[in-house]
Short mmCIF file of C-alpha atoms and ligand atoms in Angstrom, two decimals:
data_model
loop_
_atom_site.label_atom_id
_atom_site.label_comp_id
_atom_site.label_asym_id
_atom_site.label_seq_id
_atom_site.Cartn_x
_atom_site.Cartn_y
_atom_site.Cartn_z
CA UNK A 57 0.00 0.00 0.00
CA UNK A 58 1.55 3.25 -1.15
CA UNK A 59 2.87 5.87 1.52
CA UNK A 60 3.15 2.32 4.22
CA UNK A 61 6.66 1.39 5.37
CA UNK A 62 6.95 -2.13 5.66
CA UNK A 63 7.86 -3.53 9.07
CA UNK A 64 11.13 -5.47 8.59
CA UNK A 65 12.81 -1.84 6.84
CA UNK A 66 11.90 -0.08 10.32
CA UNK A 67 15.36 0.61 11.55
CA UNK A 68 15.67 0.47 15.21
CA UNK A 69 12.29 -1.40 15.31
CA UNK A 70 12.65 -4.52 17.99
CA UNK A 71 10.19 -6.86 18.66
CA UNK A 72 12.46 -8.14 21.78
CA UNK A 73 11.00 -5.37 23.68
CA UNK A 74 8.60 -2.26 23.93
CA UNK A 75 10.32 0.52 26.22
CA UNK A 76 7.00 2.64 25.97
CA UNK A 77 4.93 -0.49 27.50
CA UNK A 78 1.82 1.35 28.25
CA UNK A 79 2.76 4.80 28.02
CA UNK A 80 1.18 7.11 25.45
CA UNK A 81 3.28 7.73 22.71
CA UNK A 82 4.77 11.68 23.15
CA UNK A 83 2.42 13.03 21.09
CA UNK A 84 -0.29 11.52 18.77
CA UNK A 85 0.37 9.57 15.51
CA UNK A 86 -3.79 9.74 14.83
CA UNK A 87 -4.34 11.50 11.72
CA UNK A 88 -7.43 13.54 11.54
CA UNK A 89 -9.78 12.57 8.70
CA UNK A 90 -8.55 15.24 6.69
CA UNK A 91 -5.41 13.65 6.62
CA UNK A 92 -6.11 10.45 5.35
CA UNK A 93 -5.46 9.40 1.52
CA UNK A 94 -7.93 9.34 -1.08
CA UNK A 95 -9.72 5.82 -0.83
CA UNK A 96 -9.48 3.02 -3.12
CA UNK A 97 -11.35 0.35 -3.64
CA UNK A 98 -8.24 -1.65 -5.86
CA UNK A 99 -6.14 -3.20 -3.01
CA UNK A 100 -4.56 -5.80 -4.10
CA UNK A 101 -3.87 -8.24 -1.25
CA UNK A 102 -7.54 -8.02 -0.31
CA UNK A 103 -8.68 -8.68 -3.62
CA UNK A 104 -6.37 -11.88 -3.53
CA UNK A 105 -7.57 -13.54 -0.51
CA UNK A 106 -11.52 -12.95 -1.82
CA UNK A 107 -12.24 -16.33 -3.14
CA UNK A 108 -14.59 -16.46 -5.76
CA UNK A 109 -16.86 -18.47 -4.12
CA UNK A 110 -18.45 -16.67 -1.85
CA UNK A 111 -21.39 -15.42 -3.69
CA UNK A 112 -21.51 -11.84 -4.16
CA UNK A 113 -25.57 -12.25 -3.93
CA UNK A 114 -25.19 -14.00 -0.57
CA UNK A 115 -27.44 -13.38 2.62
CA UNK A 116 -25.94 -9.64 2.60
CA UNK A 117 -26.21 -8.77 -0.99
CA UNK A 118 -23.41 -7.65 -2.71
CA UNK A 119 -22.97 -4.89 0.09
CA UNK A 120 -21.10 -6.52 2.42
CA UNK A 121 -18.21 -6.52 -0.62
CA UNK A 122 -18.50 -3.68 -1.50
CA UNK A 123 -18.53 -2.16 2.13
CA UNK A 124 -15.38 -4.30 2.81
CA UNK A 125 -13.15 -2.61 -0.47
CA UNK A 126 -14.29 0.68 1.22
CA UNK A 127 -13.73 0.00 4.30
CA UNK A 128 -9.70 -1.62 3.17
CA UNK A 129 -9.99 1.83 1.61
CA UNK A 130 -9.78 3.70 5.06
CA UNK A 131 -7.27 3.07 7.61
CA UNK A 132 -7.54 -0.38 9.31
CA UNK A 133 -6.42 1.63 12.39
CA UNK A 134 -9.00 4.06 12.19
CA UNK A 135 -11.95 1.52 11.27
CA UNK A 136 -10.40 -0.61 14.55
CA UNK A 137 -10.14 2.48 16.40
CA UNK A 138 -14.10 3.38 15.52
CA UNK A 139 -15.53 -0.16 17.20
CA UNK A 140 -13.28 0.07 20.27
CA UNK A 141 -10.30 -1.76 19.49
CA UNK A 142 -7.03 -0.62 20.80
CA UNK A 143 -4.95 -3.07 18.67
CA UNK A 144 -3.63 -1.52 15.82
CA UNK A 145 -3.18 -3.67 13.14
CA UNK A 146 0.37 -2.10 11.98
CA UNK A 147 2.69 0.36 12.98
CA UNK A 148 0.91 3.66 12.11
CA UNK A 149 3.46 5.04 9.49
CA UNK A 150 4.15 7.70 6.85
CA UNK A 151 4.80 11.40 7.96
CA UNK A 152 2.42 13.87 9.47
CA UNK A 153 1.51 16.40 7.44
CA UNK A 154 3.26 19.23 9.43
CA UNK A 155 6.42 16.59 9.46
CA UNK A 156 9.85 18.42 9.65
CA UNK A 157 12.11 16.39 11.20
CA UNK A 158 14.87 13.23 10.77
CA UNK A 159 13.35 9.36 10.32
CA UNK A 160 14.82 9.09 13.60
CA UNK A 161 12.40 11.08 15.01
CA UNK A 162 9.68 10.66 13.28
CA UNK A 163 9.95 6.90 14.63
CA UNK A 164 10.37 8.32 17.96
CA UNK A 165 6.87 10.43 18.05
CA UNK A 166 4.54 8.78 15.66
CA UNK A 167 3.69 5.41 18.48
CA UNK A 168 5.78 3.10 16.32
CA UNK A 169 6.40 1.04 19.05
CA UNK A 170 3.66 -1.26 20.16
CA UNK A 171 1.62 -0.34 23.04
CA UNK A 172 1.34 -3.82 24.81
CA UNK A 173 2.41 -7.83 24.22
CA UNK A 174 -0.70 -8.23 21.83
CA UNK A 175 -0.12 -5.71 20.00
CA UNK A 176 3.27 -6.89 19.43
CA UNK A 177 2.31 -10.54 18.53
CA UNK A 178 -0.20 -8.40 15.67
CA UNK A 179 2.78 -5.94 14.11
CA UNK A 180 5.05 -9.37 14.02
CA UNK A 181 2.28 -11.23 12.35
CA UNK A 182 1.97 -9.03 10.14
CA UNK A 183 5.07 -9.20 8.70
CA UNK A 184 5.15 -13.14 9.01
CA UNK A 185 2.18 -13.47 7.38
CA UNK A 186 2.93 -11.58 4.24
CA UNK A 187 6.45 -13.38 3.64
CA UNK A 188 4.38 -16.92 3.93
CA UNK A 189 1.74 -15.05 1.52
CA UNK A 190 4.79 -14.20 -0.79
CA UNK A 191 5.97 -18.07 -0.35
CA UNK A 192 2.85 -19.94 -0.74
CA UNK A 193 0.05 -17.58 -2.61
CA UNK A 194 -3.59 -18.38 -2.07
CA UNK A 195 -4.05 -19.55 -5.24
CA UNK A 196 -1.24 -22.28 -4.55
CA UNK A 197 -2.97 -23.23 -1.34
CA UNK A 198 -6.36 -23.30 -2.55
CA UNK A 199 -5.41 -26.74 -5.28
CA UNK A 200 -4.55 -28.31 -1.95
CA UNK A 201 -8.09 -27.48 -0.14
CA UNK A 202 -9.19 -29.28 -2.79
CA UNK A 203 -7.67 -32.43 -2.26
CA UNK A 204 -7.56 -32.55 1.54
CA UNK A 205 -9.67 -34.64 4.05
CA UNK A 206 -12.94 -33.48 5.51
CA UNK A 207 -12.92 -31.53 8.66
CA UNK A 208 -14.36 -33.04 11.89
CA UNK A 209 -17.29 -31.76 13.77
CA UNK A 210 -15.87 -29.53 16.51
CA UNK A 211 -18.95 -28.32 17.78
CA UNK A 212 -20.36 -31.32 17.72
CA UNK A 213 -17.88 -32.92 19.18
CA UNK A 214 -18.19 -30.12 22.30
CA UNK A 215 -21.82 -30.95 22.52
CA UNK A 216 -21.49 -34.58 22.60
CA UNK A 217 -19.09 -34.59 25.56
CA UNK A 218 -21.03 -32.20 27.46
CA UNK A 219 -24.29 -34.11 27.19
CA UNK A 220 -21.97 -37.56 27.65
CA UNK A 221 -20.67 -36.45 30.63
CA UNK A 222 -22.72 -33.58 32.24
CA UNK A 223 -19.59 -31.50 32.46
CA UNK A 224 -18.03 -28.97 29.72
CA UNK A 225 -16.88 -30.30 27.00
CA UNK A 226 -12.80 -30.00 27.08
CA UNK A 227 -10.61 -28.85 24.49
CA UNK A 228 -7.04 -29.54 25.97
CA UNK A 229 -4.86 -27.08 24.67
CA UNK A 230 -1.08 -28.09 23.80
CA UNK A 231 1.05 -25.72 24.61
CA UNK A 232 4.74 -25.52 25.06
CA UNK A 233 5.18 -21.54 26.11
CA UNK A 234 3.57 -18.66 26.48
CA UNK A 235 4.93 -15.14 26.50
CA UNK A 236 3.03 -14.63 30.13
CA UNK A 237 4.05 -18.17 32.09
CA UNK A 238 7.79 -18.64 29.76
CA UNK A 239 8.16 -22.75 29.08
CA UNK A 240 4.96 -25.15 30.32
CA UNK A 241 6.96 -28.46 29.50
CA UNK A 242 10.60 -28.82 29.05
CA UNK A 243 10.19 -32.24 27.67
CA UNK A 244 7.66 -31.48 24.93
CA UNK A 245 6.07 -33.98 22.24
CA UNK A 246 3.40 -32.53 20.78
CA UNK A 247 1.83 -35.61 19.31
CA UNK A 248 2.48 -37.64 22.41
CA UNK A 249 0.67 -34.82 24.63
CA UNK A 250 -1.90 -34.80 22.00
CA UNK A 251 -2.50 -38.41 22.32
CA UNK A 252 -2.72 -38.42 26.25
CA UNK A 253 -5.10 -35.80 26.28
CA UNK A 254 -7.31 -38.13 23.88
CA UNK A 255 -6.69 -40.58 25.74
CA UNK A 256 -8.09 -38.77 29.53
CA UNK A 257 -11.12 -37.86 27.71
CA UNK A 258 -10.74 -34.34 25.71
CA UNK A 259 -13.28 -33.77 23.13
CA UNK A 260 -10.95 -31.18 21.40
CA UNK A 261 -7.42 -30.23 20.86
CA UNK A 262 -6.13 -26.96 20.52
CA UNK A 263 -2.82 -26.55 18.92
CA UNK A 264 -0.86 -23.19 19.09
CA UNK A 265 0.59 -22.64 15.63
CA UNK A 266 2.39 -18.98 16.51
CA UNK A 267 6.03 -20.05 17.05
CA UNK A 268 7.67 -16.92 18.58
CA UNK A 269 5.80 -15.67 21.30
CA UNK A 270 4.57 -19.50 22.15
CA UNK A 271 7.03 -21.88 20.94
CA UNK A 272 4.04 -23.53 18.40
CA UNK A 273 3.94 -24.70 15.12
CA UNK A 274 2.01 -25.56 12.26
CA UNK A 275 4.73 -28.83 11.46
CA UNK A 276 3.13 -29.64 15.08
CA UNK A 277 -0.92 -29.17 14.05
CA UNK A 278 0.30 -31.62 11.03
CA UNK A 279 1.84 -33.98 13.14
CA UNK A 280 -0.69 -34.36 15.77
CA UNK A 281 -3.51 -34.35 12.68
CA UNK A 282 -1.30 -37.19 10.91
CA UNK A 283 -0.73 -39.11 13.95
CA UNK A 284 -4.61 -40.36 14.05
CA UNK A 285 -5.33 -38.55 16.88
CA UNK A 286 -9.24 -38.43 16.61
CA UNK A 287 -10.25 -35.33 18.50
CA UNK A 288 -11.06 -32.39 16.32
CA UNK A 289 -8.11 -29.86 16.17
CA UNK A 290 -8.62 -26.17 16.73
CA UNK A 291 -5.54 -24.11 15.33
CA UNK A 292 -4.45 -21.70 18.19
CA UNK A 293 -3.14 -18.59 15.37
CA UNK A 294 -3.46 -14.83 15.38
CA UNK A 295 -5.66 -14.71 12.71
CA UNK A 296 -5.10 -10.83 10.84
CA UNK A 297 -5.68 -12.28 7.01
CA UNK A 298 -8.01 -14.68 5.27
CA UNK A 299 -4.93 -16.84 3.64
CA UNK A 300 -3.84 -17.87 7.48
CA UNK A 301 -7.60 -19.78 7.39
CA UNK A 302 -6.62 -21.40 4.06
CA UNK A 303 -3.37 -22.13 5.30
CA UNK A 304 -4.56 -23.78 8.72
CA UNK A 305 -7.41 -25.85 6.80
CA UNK A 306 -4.51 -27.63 5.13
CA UNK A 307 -2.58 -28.00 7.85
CA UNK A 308 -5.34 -30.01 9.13
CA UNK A 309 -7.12 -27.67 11.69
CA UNK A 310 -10.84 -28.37 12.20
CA UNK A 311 -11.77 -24.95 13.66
CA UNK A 312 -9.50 -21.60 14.07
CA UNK A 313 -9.58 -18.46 16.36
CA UNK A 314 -10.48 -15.33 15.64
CA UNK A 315 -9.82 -12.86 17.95
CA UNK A 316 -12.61 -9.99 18.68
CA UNK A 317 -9.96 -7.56 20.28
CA UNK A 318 -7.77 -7.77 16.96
CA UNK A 319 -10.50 -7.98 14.00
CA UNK A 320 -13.38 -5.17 13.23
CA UNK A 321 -16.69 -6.87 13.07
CA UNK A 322 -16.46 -6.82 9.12
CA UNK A 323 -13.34 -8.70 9.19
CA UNK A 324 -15.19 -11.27 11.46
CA UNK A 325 -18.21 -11.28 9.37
CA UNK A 326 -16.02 -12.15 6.03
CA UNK A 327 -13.82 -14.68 8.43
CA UNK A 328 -16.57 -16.66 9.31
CA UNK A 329 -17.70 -16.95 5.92
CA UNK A 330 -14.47 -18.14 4.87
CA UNK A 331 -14.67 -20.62 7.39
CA UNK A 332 -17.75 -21.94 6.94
CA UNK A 333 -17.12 -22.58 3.15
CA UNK A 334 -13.94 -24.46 4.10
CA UNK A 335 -15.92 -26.30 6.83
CA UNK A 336 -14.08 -24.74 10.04
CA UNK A 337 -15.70 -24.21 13.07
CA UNK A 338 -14.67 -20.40 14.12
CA UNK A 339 -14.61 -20.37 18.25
CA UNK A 340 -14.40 -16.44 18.37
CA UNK A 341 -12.68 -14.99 21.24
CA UNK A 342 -14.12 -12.12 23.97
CA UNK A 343 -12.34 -10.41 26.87
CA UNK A 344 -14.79 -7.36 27.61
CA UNK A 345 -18.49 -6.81 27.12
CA UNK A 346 -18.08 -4.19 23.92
CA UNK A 347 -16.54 -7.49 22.20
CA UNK A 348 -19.14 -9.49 23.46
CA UNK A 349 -21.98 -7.18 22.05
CA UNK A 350 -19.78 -6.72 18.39
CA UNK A 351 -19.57 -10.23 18.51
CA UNK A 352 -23.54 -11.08 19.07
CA UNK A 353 -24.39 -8.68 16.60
CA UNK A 354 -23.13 -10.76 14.20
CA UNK A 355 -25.06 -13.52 12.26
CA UNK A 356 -23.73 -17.13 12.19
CA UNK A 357 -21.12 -17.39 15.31
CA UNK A 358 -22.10 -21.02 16.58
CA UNK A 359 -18.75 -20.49 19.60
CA UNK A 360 -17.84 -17.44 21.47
CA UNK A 361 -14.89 -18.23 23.29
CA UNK A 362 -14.88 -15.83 26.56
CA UNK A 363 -10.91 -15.39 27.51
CA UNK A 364 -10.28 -14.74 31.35
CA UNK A 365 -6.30 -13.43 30.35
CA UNK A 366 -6.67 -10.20 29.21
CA UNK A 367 -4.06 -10.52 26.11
CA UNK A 368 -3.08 -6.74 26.57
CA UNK A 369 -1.95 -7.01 30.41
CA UNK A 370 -1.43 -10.65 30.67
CA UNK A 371 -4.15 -10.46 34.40
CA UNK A 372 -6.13 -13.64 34.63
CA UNK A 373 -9.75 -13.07 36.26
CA UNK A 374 -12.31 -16.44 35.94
CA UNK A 375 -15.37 -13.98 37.03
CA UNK A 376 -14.73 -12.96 33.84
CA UNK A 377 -16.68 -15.10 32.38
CA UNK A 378 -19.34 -14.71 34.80
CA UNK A 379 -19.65 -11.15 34.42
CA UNK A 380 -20.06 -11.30 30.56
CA UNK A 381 -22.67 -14.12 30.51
CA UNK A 382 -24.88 -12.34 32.96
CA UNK A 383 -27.95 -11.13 32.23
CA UNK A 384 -29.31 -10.04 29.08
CA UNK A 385 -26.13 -11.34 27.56
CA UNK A 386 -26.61 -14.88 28.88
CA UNK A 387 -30.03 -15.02 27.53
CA UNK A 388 -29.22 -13.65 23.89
CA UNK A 389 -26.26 -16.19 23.95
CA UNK A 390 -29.05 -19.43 24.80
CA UNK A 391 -32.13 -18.02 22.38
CA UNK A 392 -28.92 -18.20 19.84
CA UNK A 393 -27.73 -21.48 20.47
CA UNK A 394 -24.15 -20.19 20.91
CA UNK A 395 -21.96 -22.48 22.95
CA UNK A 396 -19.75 -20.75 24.61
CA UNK A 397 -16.13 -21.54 25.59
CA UNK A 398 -14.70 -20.62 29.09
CA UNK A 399 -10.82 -19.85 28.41
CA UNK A 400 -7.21 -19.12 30.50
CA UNK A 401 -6.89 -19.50 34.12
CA UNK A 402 -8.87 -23.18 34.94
CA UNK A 403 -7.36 -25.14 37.56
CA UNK A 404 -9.29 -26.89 39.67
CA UNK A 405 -12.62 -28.75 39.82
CA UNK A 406 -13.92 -25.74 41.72
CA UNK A 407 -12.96 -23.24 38.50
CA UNK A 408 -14.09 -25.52 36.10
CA UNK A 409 -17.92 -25.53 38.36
CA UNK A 410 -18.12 -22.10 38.53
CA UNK A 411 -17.68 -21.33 34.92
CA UNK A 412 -20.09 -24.16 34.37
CA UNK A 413 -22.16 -22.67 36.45
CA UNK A 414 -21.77 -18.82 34.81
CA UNK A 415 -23.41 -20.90 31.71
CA UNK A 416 -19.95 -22.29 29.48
CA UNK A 417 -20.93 -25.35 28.18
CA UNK A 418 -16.73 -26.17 27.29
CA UNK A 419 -13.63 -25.48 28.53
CA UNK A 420 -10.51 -24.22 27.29
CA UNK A 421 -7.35 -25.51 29.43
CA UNK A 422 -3.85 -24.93 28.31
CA UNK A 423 -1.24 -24.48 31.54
CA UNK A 424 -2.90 -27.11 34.49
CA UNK A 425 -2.68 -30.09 32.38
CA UNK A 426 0.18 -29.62 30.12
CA UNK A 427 2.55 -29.22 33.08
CA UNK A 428 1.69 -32.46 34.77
CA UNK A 429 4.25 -35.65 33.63
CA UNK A 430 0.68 -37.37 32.57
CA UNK A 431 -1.53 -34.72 30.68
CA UNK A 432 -4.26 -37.36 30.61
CA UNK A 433 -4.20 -37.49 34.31
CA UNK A 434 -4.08 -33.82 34.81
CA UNK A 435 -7.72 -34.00 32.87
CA UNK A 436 -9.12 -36.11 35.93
CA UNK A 437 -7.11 -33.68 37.83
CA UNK A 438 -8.67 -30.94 36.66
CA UNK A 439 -12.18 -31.90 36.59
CA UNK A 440 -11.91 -34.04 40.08
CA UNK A 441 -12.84 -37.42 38.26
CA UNK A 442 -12.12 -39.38 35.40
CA UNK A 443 -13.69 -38.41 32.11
CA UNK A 444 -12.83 -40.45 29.62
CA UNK A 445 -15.00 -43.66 29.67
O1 IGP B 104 -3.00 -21.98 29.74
P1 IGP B 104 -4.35 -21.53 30.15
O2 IGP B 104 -4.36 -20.43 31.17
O3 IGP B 104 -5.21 -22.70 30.56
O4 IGP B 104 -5.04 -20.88 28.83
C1 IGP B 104 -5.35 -21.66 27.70
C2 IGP B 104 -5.89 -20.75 26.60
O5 IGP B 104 -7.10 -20.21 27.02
C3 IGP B 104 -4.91 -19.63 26.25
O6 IGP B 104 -3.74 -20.24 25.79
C4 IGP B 104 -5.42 -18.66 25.21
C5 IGP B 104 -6.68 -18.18 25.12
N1 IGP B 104 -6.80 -17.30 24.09
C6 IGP B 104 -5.62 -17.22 23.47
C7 IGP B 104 -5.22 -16.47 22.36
C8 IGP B 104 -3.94 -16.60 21.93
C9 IGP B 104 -3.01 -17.39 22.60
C10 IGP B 104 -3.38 -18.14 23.72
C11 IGP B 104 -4.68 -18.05 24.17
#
């Protein structure tokens, strides 16, 4: 996109750390709308990832296109900005008008360092993404699709183990590291862990795919798909473009994350139609109630995935969850049929009740039973009996 410096040619730029952790930047990099550039409606990596099967006449009419080229047209900042999220998708770049000084400076002043650990994970993605874009185009990826196996029912596979065993339906999450708790498990095998957790009575996996900030891989969702694992595999990514949905399907993922704090409802809207034409479940992920409401204002989310961590600060609350399925919430949630996912921060029988209680009908669970020598034990661990017969 003309007038946007990429990422990797920001001198001085380190991911390795963020001095300016939640201070403001010195002054504001936030253009006024009389700043931004004309808008277009030809950008090309957008246009690439649309795939022409998604009917232009579908149950939005050709709008929701159209509204999507304009919207690529403004700022993804400022669009993020307008529905309350703080991420911004990529360094805000390119001089202020009134701009007189060095590059040095200009880095300096304009909040080109990211504000917090998420938004960190985003800017790096960023970049990532568009080399593996440059590597493996859409179109390459799509001959694949065509040739790969079904998916497996992940919701289905939630609901089943709830009504089997009266208790949330588990999706065991394998996970080496994260950037809040450093290494889980020295001694990591994905597919073994992957196995275990099958074996102690998970419905669903969840594989973390983002290698630098959690030590994941997609080699690993492959692995643990080829192994014959049966469970139903979600892929654990920071989803910021339509080709990482592609890419996970062939990597064998049965479902994928989107996260609400990261993508503008549109985004969403168009993910989730991606998905469902590649037959991926989409759990999409909450922290606060203005992501909640975005996300129930939008037609065909079958998982809302409520996340206790809050990704920006790392703090871990399981009320959380309780707070955001309260009231009218909670009841818009049931008349939709929306299963909803209690994530981060489950230890104990106790934890898992009380989010049971708050109305989650599964469970996410990464750190309790990773850490223990027998992840299939730390299931029964976790939810104070065995599960798995
Ligand atoms: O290890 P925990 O606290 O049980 O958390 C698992 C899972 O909820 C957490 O890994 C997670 C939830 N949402 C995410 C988004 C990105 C990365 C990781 C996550």
């Amino acid at each position: 996109m003309e007038g946007l410096i990429s990422l990797k040619s920001i001198p001085g730029l380190s991911f390795q750390s963020f001095p300016s952790f939640n201070q403001p930047p010195k002054f504001s990099a936030r253009r006024s709308s009389m700043d931004l550039p004309p808008r277009r409606s030809n950008f090309p990596a957008i246009r690439a990832q649309q795939p022409e099967t998604i009917s232009p006449k579908g149950e939005e009419g050709g709008d929701a296109l159209k509204v999507k080229e304009w919207e690529v047209g403004m700022f993804q900042n400022e669009v993020a900005e307008s529905q309350g999220i703080r991420i911004r998708r990529r360094p805000p770049t390119g001089p202020p008008l009134h701009y007189v000084g060095p590059f040095e400076f200009r880095l300096q002043n304009e909040g080109n360092t990211p504000r917090n650990i998420l938004e960190e994970i985003i800017w790096n993605k960023d970049v990532e993404v568009s080399q593996m874009k440059g590597k493996k185009p859409l179109a390459s990826l799509k001959k694949f699709i065509d040739n790969a196996p079904p998916t497996r029912d992940f919701v289905g596979a939630l609901k089943a183990a709830h009504s089997r065993t009266g208790l949330p339906g588990l999706i065991a999450e394998v996970k080496k590291a994260s950037p809040s708790r450093g290494i889980l498990r020295e001694n990591f095998d994905p597919v073994e862990i992957a196995r275990a957790y099958e074996k102690g009575g998970a419905a669903c996996l969840s594989v973390l795919t983002d290698e630098k900030y959690f030590k994941g891989s997609f080699e690993n969702l492959e692995a643990i798909r080829n192994a014959g694992v049966k469970c139903p595999l979600l892929c654990k990514e920071f989803v910021i473009d339509a080709w990482q949905i592609y890419y996970a399907r062939i990597k064998g993922a049965d479902a994928i994350l989107l996260i609400a704090a990261v993508l503008p409802d549109l985004d969403i809207r168009y993910m989730v139609k991606i998905c469902k034409l590649l037959g991926l479940a989409a759990l999409v992920e909450v922290h606060d109630e203005r992501e909640m409401d975005r996300v129930l204002g939008i037609e065909g989310i079958e998982l809302i995935g409520i996340n206790n961590r809050n990704l920006e600060t790392f703090e871990v609350d399981i009320s959380n969850t309780k707070k955001l399925l309260e009231g009218e919430r909670g009841q818009l949630i049931h008349e939709k049929d929306i299963i909803v996912v209690g994530e981060s921060g489950l230890f104990t029988p106790d934890h898992v009740a009380y989010v049971q209680e708050a109305g989650v009908k599964a469970v996410l669970v990464g750190e309790s039973i990773v850490k223990q020598s027998d992840p299939g034990k730390g299931i029964a661990g976790l939810f104070g009996k065995d599960i798995s017969v």
